[in-house]
Amino acid sequence: MNELYISKQRIIDNKKGIYAYEIVFKDSSNKPIGFSNSLKATSKLIINSIGSSELNKLLGKDAMAFINVDETTLTKGILDVLDKDRFILNILEDITLNEAVITSIIAYKKKGFKFSLEHFDSSARMIVKFQRLFNYIDIIKMDILTSEYENLEKVMNKFKSTRIKLLAQGVESKEDFEDCMEMGFDYYQGNYIDKTEVVEMQATKEPTQIVVMQLIKIIKNNN
């Protein structure tokens, strides 16, 4: 594989400071790929880039990065290369929660990793699906575009008194942002906060340096 595309989007806190970036690796057709991609070259490129010594420059002094994880990623030890203090493991909403996956999540949590839930639509179905994981989840990314307001309010009330932080996902306008601020979210993500940027990488003999330097550039341009 000769090309790798990386998209990133800023996530802010209540003081409008940068809390983290969501980073998604994509193929030439703009489809997301993960660490478990069958192309070894791509997996190596991704792992090397996020595990490099340039990480502090890449994310800034305090910001973290959300990285999507799937069943294979969680159960094959691929995530062991990551810095647990800089990366939040983002569990996708359509993940299959078999016993092996749940056991791995618990194990990584014990190692000190943080977890988030992606596109949580506040439905009863979603609550039931992830019920066993709430003790291990640090951030719920609540999809304000797909959640019914009544359900959204109920779920927020359920978790506000817990250690779990709530992120408003899908903030598309000033009105959305103001409404979410009033509701009491901890973090905010969406096109109103920051437009997603995609950068094309060319794989060479030293792909890690190219990937890191490109990411540093696009992140610095938005600080």
mmCIF file with all atom_site columns, C-alpha atoms in Angstrom:
data_model
loop_
_atom_site.group_PDB
_atom_site.id
_atom_site.type_symbol
_atom_site.label_atom_id
_atom_site.label_alt_id
_atom_site.label_comp_id
_atom_site.label_asym_id
_atom_site.label_entity_id
_atom_site.label_seq_id
_atom_site.pdbx_PDB_ins_code
_atom_site.Cartn_x
_atom_site.Cartn_y
_atom_site.Cartn_z
_atom_site.occupancy
_atom_site.B_iso_or_equiv
_atom_site.pdbx_formal_charge
_atom_site.auth_seq_id
_atom_site.auth_comp_id
_atom_site.auth_asym_id
_atom_site.auth_atom_id
_atom_site.pdbx_PDB_model_num
ATOM 1   C CA . MET A 1 1   ? 0.000   0.000   0.000  1.00 0.00 ? 1   MET A CA 1
ATOM 2   C CA . ASN A 1 2   ? 1.550   3.312   -1.077 1.00 0.00 ? 2   ASN A CA 1
ATOM 3   C CA . GLU A 1 3   ? -0.945  5.780   0.322  1.00 0.00 ? 3   GLU A CA 1
ATOM 4   C CA . LEU A 1 4   ? -2.466  6.468   3.719  1.00 0.00 ? 4   LEU A CA 1
ATOM 5   C CA . TYR A 1 5   ? -4.985  9.164   4.567  1.00 0.00 ? 5   TYR A CA 1
ATOM 6   C CA . ILE A 1 6   ? -5.390  10.559  8.057  1.00 0.00 ? 6   ILE A CA 1
ATOM 7   C CA . SER A 1 7   ? -8.285  12.704  9.227  1.00 0.00 ? 7   SER A CA 1
ATOM 8   C CA . LYS A 1 8   ? -8.324  14.607  12.488 1.00 0.00 ? 8   LYS A CA 1
ATOM 9   C CA . GLN A 1 9   ? -10.899 16.692  14.337 1.00 0.00 ? 9   GLN A CA 1
ATOM 10  C CA . ARG A 1 10  ? -10.476 18.793  17.449 1.00 0.00 ? 10  ARG A CA 1
ATOM 11  C CA . ILE A 1 11  ? -12.437 18.091  20.650 1.00 0.00 ? 11  ILE A CA 1
ATOM 12  C CA . ILE A 1 12  ? -12.777 20.894  23.204 1.00 0.00 ? 12  ILE A CA 1
ATOM 13  C CA . ASP A 1 13  ? -13.726 21.200  26.857 1.00 0.00 ? 13  ASP A CA 1
ATOM 14  C CA . ASN A 1 14  ? -16.065 23.598  28.662 1.00 0.00 ? 14  ASN A CA 1
ATOM 15  C CA . LYS A 1 15  ? -13.445 26.338  28.632 1.00 0.00 ? 15  LYS A CA 1
ATOM 16  C CA . LYS A 1 16  ? -13.068 25.935  24.848 1.00 0.00 ? 16  LYS A CA 1
ATOM 17  C CA . GLY A 1 17  ? -9.581  24.545  25.317 1.00 0.00 ? 17  GLY A CA 1
ATOM 18  C CA . ILE A 1 18  ? -8.320  21.611  23.257 1.00 0.00 ? 18  ILE A CA 1
ATOM 19  C CA . TYR A 1 19  ? -8.899  18.355  25.131 1.00 0.00 ? 19  TYR A CA 1
ATOM 20  C CA . ALA A 1 20  ? -8.095  15.875  22.372 1.00 0.00 ? 20  ALA A CA 1
ATOM 21  C CA . TYR A 1 21  ? -8.138  15.077  18.675 1.00 0.00 ? 21  TYR A CA 1
ATOM 22  C CA . GLU A 1 22  ? -10.024 12.262  17.028 1.00 0.00 ? 22  GLU A CA 1
ATOM 23  C CA . ILE A 1 23  ? -7.664  10.636  14.542 1.00 0.00 ? 23  ILE A CA 1
ATOM 24  C CA . VAL A 1 24  ? -8.954  8.248   11.890 1.00 0.00 ? 24  VAL A CA 1
ATOM 25  C CA . PHE A 1 25  ? -6.797  6.381   9.401  1.00 0.00 ? 25  PHE A CA 1
ATOM 26  C CA . LYS A 1 26  ? -8.343  5.941   5.956  1.00 0.00 ? 26  LYS A CA 1
ATOM 27  C CA . ASP A 1 27  ? -7.594  4.167   2.685  1.00 0.00 ? 27  ASP A CA 1
ATOM 28  C CA . SER A 1 28  ? -7.539  5.619   -0.816 1.00 0.00 ? 28  SER A CA 1
ATOM 29  C CA . SER A 1 29  ? -11.334 5.373   -1.096 1.00 0.00 ? 29  SER A CA 1
ATOM 30  C CA . ASN A 1 30  ? -11.705 7.451   2.096  1.00 0.00 ? 30  ASN A CA 1
ATOM 31  C CA . LYS A 1 31  ? -12.954 4.474   4.128  1.00 0.00 ? 31  LYS A CA 1
ATOM 32  C CA . PRO A 1 32  ? -11.757 4.161   7.732  1.00 0.00 ? 32  PRO A CA 1
ATOM 33  C CA . ILE A 1 33  ? -9.172  1.480   8.498  1.00 0.00 ? 33  ILE A CA 1
ATOM 34  C CA . GLY A 1 34  ? -7.913  0.274   11.852 1.00 0.00 ? 34  GLY A CA 1
ATOM 35  C CA . PHE A 1 35  ? -4.814  -1.323  13.301 1.00 0.00 ? 35  PHE A CA 1
ATOM 36  C CA . SER A 1 36  ? -6.176  -4.729  12.359 1.00 0.00 ? 36  SER A CA 1
ATOM 37  C CA . ASN A 1 37  ? -6.249  -3.976  8.633  1.00 0.00 ? 37  ASN A CA 1
ATOM 38  C CA . SER A 1 38  ? -5.130  -7.039  6.682  1.00 0.00 ? 38  SER A CA 1
ATOM 39  C CA . LEU A 1 39  ? -2.429  -5.071  4.851  1.00 0.00 ? 39  LEU A CA 1
ATOM 40  C CA . LYS A 1 40  ? 0.630   -5.473  7.035  1.00 0.00 ? 40  LYS A CA 1
ATOM 41  C CA . ALA A 1 41  ? 2.323   -2.425  5.590  1.00 0.00 ? 41  ALA A CA 1
ATOM 42  C CA . THR A 1 42  ? -0.578  -0.186  6.572  1.00 0.00 ? 42  THR A CA 1
ATOM 43  C CA . SER A 1 43  ? -0.784  -1.615  10.081 1.00 0.00 ? 43  SER A CA 1
ATOM 44  C CA . LYS A 1 44  ? 2.950   -1.153  10.577 1.00 0.00 ? 44  LYS A CA 1
ATOM 45  C CA . LEU A 1 45  ? 2.776   2.396   9.263  1.00 0.00 ? 45  LEU A CA 1
ATOM 46  C CA . ILE A 1 46  ? -0.060  3.287   11.624 1.00 0.00 ? 46  ILE A CA 1
ATOM 47  C CA . ILE A 1 47  ? 1.498   1.675   14.686 1.00 0.00 ? 47  ILE A CA 1
ATOM 48  C CA . ASN A 1 48  ? 4.907   3.198   14.045 1.00 0.00 ? 48  ASN A CA 1
ATOM 49  C CA . SER A 1 49  ? 3.511   6.677   13.531 1.00 0.00 ? 49  SER A CA 1
ATOM 50  C CA . ILE A 1 50  ? 1.443   6.773   16.713 1.00 0.00 ? 50  ILE A CA 1
ATOM 51  C CA . GLY A 1 51  ? 4.121   5.095   18.789 1.00 0.00 ? 51  GLY A CA 1
ATOM 52  C CA . SER A 1 52  ? 6.963   7.367   17.731 1.00 0.00 ? 52  SER A CA 1
ATOM 53  C CA . SER A 1 53  ? 9.059   9.659   19.887 1.00 0.00 ? 53  SER A CA 1
ATOM 54  C CA . GLU A 1 54  ? 7.406   12.595  18.118 1.00 0.00 ? 54  GLU A CA 1
ATOM 55  C CA . LEU A 1 55  ? 4.163   12.007  20.024 1.00 0.00 ? 55  LEU A CA 1
ATOM 56  C CA . ASN A 1 56  ? 4.492   15.067  22.254 1.00 0.00 ? 56  ASN A CA 1
ATOM 57  C CA . LYS A 1 57  ? 4.935   17.288  19.214 1.00 0.00 ? 57  LYS A CA 1
ATOM 58  C CA . LEU A 1 58  ? 2.085   15.543  17.446 1.00 0.00 ? 58  LEU A CA 1
ATOM 59  C CA . LEU A 1 59  ? -0.529  16.036  20.172 1.00 0.00 ? 59  LEU A CA 1
ATOM 60  C CA . GLY A 1 60  ? 0.817   19.068  21.946 1.00 0.00 ? 60  GLY A CA 1
ATOM 61  C CA . LYS A 1 61  ? 1.637   19.146  25.638 1.00 0.00 ? 61  LYS A CA 1
ATOM 62  C CA . ASP A 1 62  ? -1.698  18.063  27.081 1.00 0.00 ? 62  ASP A CA 1
ATOM 63  C CA . ALA A 1 63  ? -4.064  16.949  24.304 1.00 0.00 ? 63  ALA A CA 1
ATOM 64  C CA . MET A 1 64  ? -4.954  13.303  23.896 1.00 0.00 ? 64  MET A CA 1
ATOM 65  C CA . ALA A 1 65  ? -6.067  11.355  20.820 1.00 0.00 ? 65  ALA A CA 1
ATOM 66  C CA . PHE A 1 66  ? -9.138  9.193   20.294 1.00 0.00 ? 66  PHE A CA 1
ATOM 67  C CA . ILE A 1 67  ? -8.324  6.079   18.230 1.00 0.00 ? 67  ILE A CA 1
ATOM 68  C CA . ASN A 1 68  ? -11.064 3.731   16.978 1.00 0.00 ? 68  ASN A CA 1
ATOM 69  C CA . VAL A 1 69  ? -10.751 0.101   18.067 1.00 0.00 ? 69  VAL A CA 1
ATOM 70  C CA . ASP A 1 70  ? -12.546 -3.040  16.912 1.00 0.00 ? 70  ASP A CA 1
ATOM 71  C CA . GLU A 1 71  ? -12.796 -6.683  17.982 1.00 0.00 ? 71  GLU A CA 1
ATOM 72  C CA . THR A 1 72  ? -9.489  -7.741  16.416 1.00 0.00 ? 72  THR A CA 1
ATOM 73  C CA . THR A 1 73  ? -7.622  -4.715  17.705 1.00 0.00 ? 73  THR A CA 1
ATOM 74  C CA . LEU A 1 74  ? -8.749  -5.390  21.247 1.00 0.00 ? 74  LEU A CA 1
ATOM 75  C CA . THR A 1 75  ? -8.029  -9.107  21.324 1.00 0.00 ? 75  THR A CA 1
ATOM 76  C CA . LYS A 1 76  ? -4.718  -9.454  19.430 1.00 0.00 ? 76  LYS A CA 1
ATOM 77  C CA . GLY A 1 77  ? -2.446  -7.333  21.603 1.00 0.00 ? 77  GLY A CA 1
ATOM 78  C CA . ILE A 1 78  ? -1.995  -4.694  18.903 1.00 0.00 ? 78  ILE A CA 1
ATOM 79  C CA . LEU A 1 79  ? -2.784  -1.869  21.321 1.00 0.00 ? 79  LEU A CA 1
ATOM 80  C CA . ASP A 1 80  ? 0.128   -2.690  23.601 1.00 0.00 ? 80  ASP A CA 1
ATOM 81  C CA . VAL A 1 81  ? 2.342   -0.337  21.575 1.00 0.00 ? 81  VAL A CA 1
ATOM 82  C CA . LEU A 1 82  ? 0.259   2.685   22.563 1.00 0.00 ? 82  LEU A CA 1
ATOM 83  C CA . ASP A 1 83  ? 0.989   5.179   25.320 1.00 0.00 ? 83  ASP A CA 1
ATOM 84  C CA . LYS A 1 84  ? -1.921  4.698   27.715 1.00 0.00 ? 84  LYS A CA 1
ATOM 85  C CA . ASP A 1 85  ? -1.580  8.267   28.941 1.00 0.00 ? 85  ASP A CA 1
ATOM 86  C CA . ARG A 1 86  ? -2.048  9.824   25.505 1.00 0.00 ? 86  ARG A CA 1
ATOM 87  C CA . PHE A 1 87  ? -4.617  7.664   23.710 1.00 0.00 ? 87  PHE A CA 1
ATOM 88  C CA . ILE A 1 88  ? -8.299  7.029   24.391 1.00 0.00 ? 88  ILE A CA 1
ATOM 89  C CA . LEU A 1 89  ? -9.549  3.759   22.943 1.00 0.00 ? 89  LEU A CA 1
ATOM 90  C CA . ASN A 1 90  ? -12.780 4.584   21.130 1.00 0.00 ? 90  ASN A CA 1
ATOM 91  C CA . ILE A 1 91  ? -15.222 1.652   20.987 1.00 0.00 ? 91  ILE A CA 1
ATOM 92  C CA . LEU A 1 92  ? -17.420 1.811   17.905 1.00 0.00 ? 92  LEU A CA 1
ATOM 93  C CA . GLU A 1 93  ? -21.168 1.518   18.341 1.00 0.00 ? 93  GLU A CA 1
ATOM 94  C CA . ASP A 1 94  ? -21.468 -1.577  16.118 1.00 0.00 ? 94  ASP A CA 1
ATOM 95  C CA . ILE A 1 95  ? -18.801 -3.647  17.887 1.00 0.00 ? 95  ILE A CA 1
ATOM 96  C CA . THR A 1 96  ? -19.626 -7.266  18.713 1.00 0.00 ? 96  THR A CA 1
ATOM 97  C CA . LEU A 1 97  ? -19.357 -7.625  22.476 1.00 0.00 ? 97  LEU A CA 1
ATOM 98  C CA . ASN A 1 98  ? -18.383 -11.251 22.878 1.00 0.00 ? 98  ASN A CA 1
ATOM 99  C CA . GLU A 1 99  ? -16.636 -12.546 25.987 1.00 0.00 ? 99  GLU A CA 1
ATOM 100 C CA . ALA A 1 100 ? -13.176 -12.220 24.465 1.00 0.00 ? 100 ALA A CA 1
ATOM 101 C CA . VAL A 1 101 ? -13.757 -8.540  23.654 1.00 0.00 ? 101 VAL A CA 1
ATOM 102 C CA . ILE A 1 102 ? -15.182 -7.752  27.089 1.00 0.00 ? 102 ILE A CA 1
ATOM 103 C CA . THR A 1 103 ? -12.299 -9.575  28.801 1.00 0.00 ? 103 THR A CA 1
ATOM 104 C CA . SER A 1 104 ? -9.795  -7.580  26.747 1.00 0.00 ? 104 SER A CA 1
ATOM 105 C CA . ILE A 1 105 ? -11.480 -4.273  27.578 1.00 0.00 ? 105 ILE A CA 1
ATOM 106 C CA . ILE A 1 106 ? -11.312 -5.077  31.274 1.00 0.00 ? 106 ILE A CA 1
ATOM 107 C CA . ALA A 1 107 ? -7.651  -6.086  30.949 1.00 0.00 ? 107 ALA A CA 1
ATOM 108 C CA . TYR A 1 108 ? -6.690  -2.882  29.129 1.00 0.00 ? 108 TYR A CA 1
ATOM 109 C CA . LYS A 1 109 ? -8.607  -0.844  31.670 1.00 0.00 ? 109 LYS A CA 1
ATOM 110 C CA . LYS A 1 110 ? -6.595  -2.475  34.463 1.00 0.00 ? 110 LYS A CA 1
ATOM 111 C CA . LYS A 1 111 ? -3.432  -1.464  32.580 1.00 0.00 ? 111 LYS A CA 1
ATOM 112 C CA . GLY A 1 112 ? -4.556  2.144   32.803 1.00 0.00 ? 112 GLY A CA 1
ATOM 113 C CA . PHE A 1 113 ? -6.086  2.749   29.379 1.00 0.00 ? 113 PHE A CA 1
ATOM 114 C CA . LYS A 1 114 ? -9.105  5.021   28.951 1.00 0.00 ? 114 LYS A CA 1
ATOM 115 C CA . PHE A 1 115 ? -12.160 4.021   26.926 1.00 0.00 ? 115 PHE A CA 1
ATOM 116 C CA . SER A 1 116 ? -14.902 5.933   25.164 1.00 0.00 ? 116 SER A CA 1
ATOM 117 C CA . LEU A 1 117 ? -18.119 4.888   23.417 1.00 0.00 ? 117 LEU A CA 1
ATOM 118 C CA . GLU A 1 118 ? -18.738 6.215   19.905 1.00 0.00 ? 118 GLU A CA 1
ATOM 119 C CA . HIS A 1 119 ? -22.081 7.527   18.561 1.00 0.00 ? 119 HIS A CA 1
ATOM 120 C CA . PHE A 1 120 ? -24.110 6.659   21.656 1.00 0.00 ? 120 PHE A CA 1
ATOM 121 C CA . ASP A 1 121 ? -27.694 7.341   20.541 1.00 0.00 ? 121 ASP A CA 1
ATOM 122 C CA . SER A 1 122 ? -29.206 7.223   24.066 1.00 0.00 ? 122 SER A CA 1
ATOM 123 C CA . SER A 1 123 ? -31.653 4.469   23.090 1.00 0.00 ? 123 SER A CA 1
ATOM 124 C CA . ALA A 1 124 ? -32.681 1.632   25.374 1.00 0.00 ? 124 ALA A CA 1
ATOM 125 C CA . ARG A 1 125 ? -31.052 -0.777  22.909 1.00 0.00 ? 125 ARG A CA 1
ATOM 126 C CA . MET A 1 126 ? -27.704 0.993   23.248 1.00 0.00 ? 126 MET A CA 1
ATOM 127 C CA . ILE A 1 127 ? -27.931 1.090   27.040 1.00 0.00 ? 127 ILE A CA 1
ATOM 128 C CA . VAL A 1 128 ? -28.647 -2.634  27.210 1.00 0.00 ? 128 VAL A CA 1
ATOM 129 C CA . LYS A 1 129 ? -25.832 -3.472  24.777 1.00 0.00 ? 129 LYS A CA 1
ATOM 130 C CA . PHE A 1 130 ? -23.158 -1.633  26.742 1.00 0.00 ? 130 PHE A CA 1
ATOM 131 C CA . GLN A 1 131 ? -24.531 -2.200  30.246 1.00 0.00 ? 131 GLN A CA 1
ATOM 132 C CA . ARG A 1 132 ? -21.655 -4.514  31.202 1.00 0.00 ? 132 ARG A CA 1
ATOM 133 C CA . LEU A 1 133 ? -19.066 -1.968  30.113 1.00 0.00 ? 133 LEU A CA 1
ATOM 134 C CA . PHE A 1 134 ? -20.144 1.186   31.915 1.00 0.00 ? 134 PHE A CA 1
ATOM 135 C CA . ASN A 1 135 ? -17.826 0.431   34.846 1.00 0.00 ? 135 ASN A CA 1
ATOM 136 C CA . TYR A 1 136 ? -14.894 0.565   32.433 1.00 0.00 ? 136 TYR A CA 1
ATOM 137 C CA . ILE A 1 137 ? -15.946 3.494   30.229 1.00 0.00 ? 137 ILE A CA 1
ATOM 138 C CA . ASP A 1 138 ? -14.479 6.954   30.860 1.00 0.00 ? 138 ASP A CA 1
ATOM 139 C CA . ILE A 1 139 ? -16.242 9.017   28.182 1.00 0.00 ? 139 ILE A CA 1
ATOM 140 C CA . ILE A 1 140 ? -19.559 8.549   26.388 1.00 0.00 ? 140 ILE A CA 1
ATOM 141 C CA . LYS A 1 141 ? -19.707 10.339  23.041 1.00 0.00 ? 141 LYS A CA 1
ATOM 142 C CA . MET A 1 142 ? -23.411 11.090  22.901 1.00 0.00 ? 142 MET A CA 1
ATOM 143 C CA . ASP A 1 143 ? -24.694 11.604  19.374 1.00 0.00 ? 143 ASP A CA 1
ATOM 144 C CA . ILE A 1 144 ? -26.957 14.636  19.642 1.00 0.00 ? 144 ILE A CA 1
ATOM 145 C CA . LEU A 1 145 ? -28.066 14.267  16.010 1.00 0.00 ? 145 LEU A CA 1
ATOM 146 C CA . THR A 1 146 ? -29.543 10.769  16.359 1.00 0.00 ? 146 THR A CA 1
ATOM 147 C CA . SER A 1 147 ? -30.607 10.853  20.008 1.00 0.00 ? 147 SER A CA 1
ATOM 148 C CA . GLU A 1 148 ? -34.192 11.721  20.852 1.00 0.00 ? 148 GLU A CA 1
ATOM 149 C CA . TYR A 1 149 ? -34.110 14.686  23.219 1.00 0.00 ? 149 TYR A CA 1
ATOM 150 C CA . GLU A 1 150 ? -36.087 12.928  25.967 1.00 0.00 ? 150 GLU A CA 1
ATOM 151 C CA . ASN A 1 151 ? -33.726 9.933   25.886 1.00 0.00 ? 151 ASN A CA 1
ATOM 152 C CA . LEU A 1 152 ? -30.685 12.195  25.747 1.00 0.00 ? 152 LEU A CA 1
ATOM 153 C CA . GLU A 1 153 ? -31.831 14.016  28.862 1.00 0.00 ? 153 GLU A CA 1
ATOM 154 C CA . LYS A 1 154 ? -32.506 10.772  30.732 1.00 0.00 ? 154 LYS A CA 1
ATOM 155 C CA . VAL A 1 155 ? -29.104 9.310   29.896 1.00 0.00 ? 155 VAL A CA 1
ATOM 156 C CA . MET A 1 156 ? -27.347 12.524  30.903 1.00 0.00 ? 156 MET A CA 1
ATOM 157 C CA . ASN A 1 157 ? -29.122 12.519  34.242 1.00 0.00 ? 157 ASN A CA 1
ATOM 158 C CA . LYS A 1 158 ? -28.125 8.884   34.709 1.00 0.00 ? 158 LYS A CA 1
ATOM 159 C CA . PHE A 1 159 ? -24.419 9.520   34.226 1.00 0.00 ? 159 PHE A CA 1
ATOM 160 C CA . LYS A 1 160 ? -23.937 13.077  35.498 1.00 0.00 ? 160 LYS A CA 1
ATOM 161 C CA . SER A 1 161 ? -23.383 11.897  39.061 1.00 0.00 ? 161 SER A CA 1
ATOM 162 C CA . THR A 1 162 ? -20.865 9.237   38.026 1.00 0.00 ? 162 THR A CA 1
ATOM 163 C CA . ARG A 1 163 ? -17.178 9.391   37.077 1.00 0.00 ? 163 ARG A CA 1
ATOM 164 C CA . ILE A 1 164 ? -18.111 9.054   33.377 1.00 0.00 ? 164 ILE A CA 1
ATOM 165 C CA . LYS A 1 165 ? -17.624 12.216  31.307 1.00 0.00 ? 165 LYS A CA 1
ATOM 166 C CA . LEU A 1 166 ? -20.129 13.154  28.594 1.00 0.00 ? 166 LEU A CA 1
ATOM 167 C CA . LEU A 1 167 ? -19.136 14.385  25.152 1.00 0.00 ? 167 LEU A CA 1
ATOM 168 C CA . ALA A 1 168 ? -21.591 16.068  22.784 1.00 0.00 ? 168 ALA A CA 1
ATOM 169 C CA . GLN A 1 169 ? -20.931 14.566  19.365 1.00 0.00 ? 169 GLN A CA 1
ATOM 170 C CA . GLY A 1 170 ? -22.425 16.194  16.277 1.00 0.00 ? 170 GLY A CA 1
ATOM 171 C CA . VAL A 1 171 ? -22.269 19.863  17.301 1.00 0.00 ? 171 VAL A CA 1
ATOM 172 C CA . GLU A 1 172 ? -23.041 21.476  13.947 1.00 0.00 ? 172 GLU A CA 1
ATOM 173 C CA . SER A 1 173 ? -24.071 25.015  14.851 1.00 0.00 ? 173 SER A CA 1
ATOM 174 C CA . LYS A 1 174 ? -23.711 27.774  17.414 1.00 0.00 ? 174 LYS A CA 1
ATOM 175 C CA . GLU A 1 175 ? -27.188 26.914  18.671 1.00 0.00 ? 175 GLU A CA 1
ATOM 176 C CA . ASP A 1 176 ? -26.182 23.266  19.141 1.00 0.00 ? 176 ASP A CA 1
ATOM 177 C CA . PHE A 1 177 ? -23.123 24.327  21.096 1.00 0.00 ? 177 PHE A CA 1
ATOM 178 C CA . GLU A 1 178 ? -25.034 26.698  23.353 1.00 0.00 ? 178 GLU A CA 1
ATOM 179 C CA . ASP A 1 179 ? -27.740 24.100  24.004 1.00 0.00 ? 179 ASP A CA 1
ATOM 180 C CA . CYS A 1 180 ? -25.154 21.449  24.863 1.00 0.00 ? 180 CYS A CA 1
ATOM 181 C CA . MET A 1 181 ? -23.276 23.846  27.149 1.00 0.00 ? 181 MET A CA 1
ATOM 182 C CA . GLU A 1 182 ? -26.521 24.513  28.987 1.00 0.00 ? 182 GLU A CA 1
ATOM 183 C CA . MET A 1 183 ? -27.226 20.786  29.292 1.00 0.00 ? 183 MET A CA 1
ATOM 184 C CA . GLY A 1 184 ? -23.902 20.294  31.034 1.00 0.00 ? 184 GLY A CA 1
ATOM 185 C CA . PHE A 1 185 ? -21.706 18.303  28.679 1.00 0.00 ? 185 PHE A CA 1
ATOM 186 C CA . ASP A 1 186 ? -18.020 18.012  29.517 1.00 0.00 ? 186 ASP A CA 1
ATOM 187 C CA . TYR A 1 187 ? -16.628 17.919  25.966 1.00 0.00 ? 187 TYR A CA 1
ATOM 188 C CA . TYR A 1 188 ? -17.763 18.916  22.472 1.00 0.00 ? 188 TYR A CA 1
ATOM 189 C CA . GLN A 1 189 ? -17.087 17.667  18.954 1.00 0.00 ? 189 GLN A CA 1
ATOM 190 C CA . GLY A 1 190 ? -18.538 18.510  15.560 1.00 0.00 ? 190 GLY A CA 1
ATOM 191 C CA . ASN A 1 191 ? -18.161 20.658  12.468 1.00 0.00 ? 191 ASN A CA 1
ATOM 192 C CA . TYR A 1 192 ? -19.028 23.812  14.411 1.00 0.00 ? 192 TYR A CA 1
ATOM 193 C CA . ILE A 1 193 ? -16.095 23.111  16.736 1.00 0.00 ? 193 ILE A CA 1
ATOM 194 C CA . ASP A 1 194 ? -13.658 22.070  14.028 1.00 0.00 ? 194 ASP A CA 1
ATOM 195 C CA . LYS A 1 195 ? -13.911 20.915  10.426 1.00 0.00 ? 195 LYS A CA 1
ATOM 196 C CA . THR A 1 196 ? -12.415 17.480  9.799  1.00 0.00 ? 196 THR A CA 1
ATOM 197 C CA . GLU A 1 197 ? -9.179  17.653  7.826  1.00 0.00 ? 197 GLU A CA 1
ATOM 198 C CA . VAL A 1 198 ? -7.764  14.850  5.700  1.00 0.00 ? 198 VAL A CA 1
ATOM 199 C CA . VAL A 1 199 ? -4.100  14.589  4.781  1.00 0.00 ? 199 VAL A CA 1
ATOM 200 C CA . GLU A 1 200 ? -2.659  12.196  2.189  1.00 0.00 ? 200 GLU A CA 1
ATOM 201 C CA . MET A 1 201 ? 0.515   10.365  3.124  1.00 0.00 ? 201 MET A CA 1
ATOM 202 C CA . GLN A 1 202 ? 2.895   8.662   0.706  1.00 0.00 ? 202 GLN A CA 1
ATOM 203 C CA . ALA A 1 203 ? 4.584   5.547   2.057  1.00 0.00 ? 203 ALA A CA 1
ATOM 204 C CA . THR A 1 204 ? 8.368   5.603   1.618  1.00 0.00 ? 204 THR A CA 1
ATOM 205 C CA . LYS A 1 205 ? 11.361  3.953   3.226  1.00 0.00 ? 205 LYS A CA 1
ATOM 206 C CA . GLU A 1 206 ? 10.759  6.163   6.256  1.00 0.00 ? 206 GLU A CA 1
ATOM 207 C CA . PRO A 1 207 ? 6.946   6.506   6.452  1.00 0.00 ? 207 PRO A CA 1
ATOM 208 C CA . THR A 1 208 ? 6.850   7.199   10.163 1.00 0.00 ? 208 THR A CA 1
ATOM 209 C CA . GLN A 1 209 ? 8.602   10.544  9.948  1.00 0.00 ? 209 GLN A CA 1
ATOM 210 C CA . ILE A 1 210 ? 6.394   11.711  7.060  1.00 0.00 ? 210 ILE A CA 1
ATOM 211 C CA . VAL A 1 211 ? 3.176   10.795  8.858  1.00 0.00 ? 211 VAL A CA 1
ATOM 212 C CA . VAL A 1 212 ? 4.243   12.421  12.114 1.00 0.00 ? 212 VAL A CA 1
ATOM 213 C CA . MET A 1 213 ? 5.486   15.617  10.519 1.00 0.00 ? 213 MET A CA 1
ATOM 214 C CA . GLN A 1 214 ? 2.313   16.019  8.439  1.00 0.00 ? 214 GLN A CA 1
ATOM 215 C CA . LEU A 1 215 ? 0.117   15.548  11.506 1.00 0.00 ? 215 LEU A CA 1
ATOM 216 C CA . ILE A 1 216 ? 2.214   17.967  13.516 1.00 0.00 ? 216 ILE A CA 1
ATOM 217 C CA . LYS A 1 217 ? 1.761   20.534  10.755 1.00 0.00 ? 217 LYS A CA 1
ATOM 218 C CA . ILE A 1 218 ? -2.037  20.298  10.497 1.00 0.00 ? 218 ILE A CA 1
ATOM 219 C CA . ILE A 1 219 ? -2.499  20.294  14.270 1.00 0.00 ? 219 ILE A CA 1
ATOM 220 C CA . LYS A 1 220 ? -0.188  23.277  14.809 1.00 0.00 ? 220 LYS A CA 1
ATOM 221 C CA . ASN A 1 221 ? -2.096  25.176  12.103 1.00 0.00 ? 221 ASN A CA 1
ATOM 222 C CA . ASN A 1 222 ? -5.251  24.874  14.220 1.00 0.00 ? 222 ASN A CA 1
ATOM 223 C CA . ASN A 1 223 ? -3.839  25.777  17.621 1.00 0.00 ? 223 ASN A CA 1
#
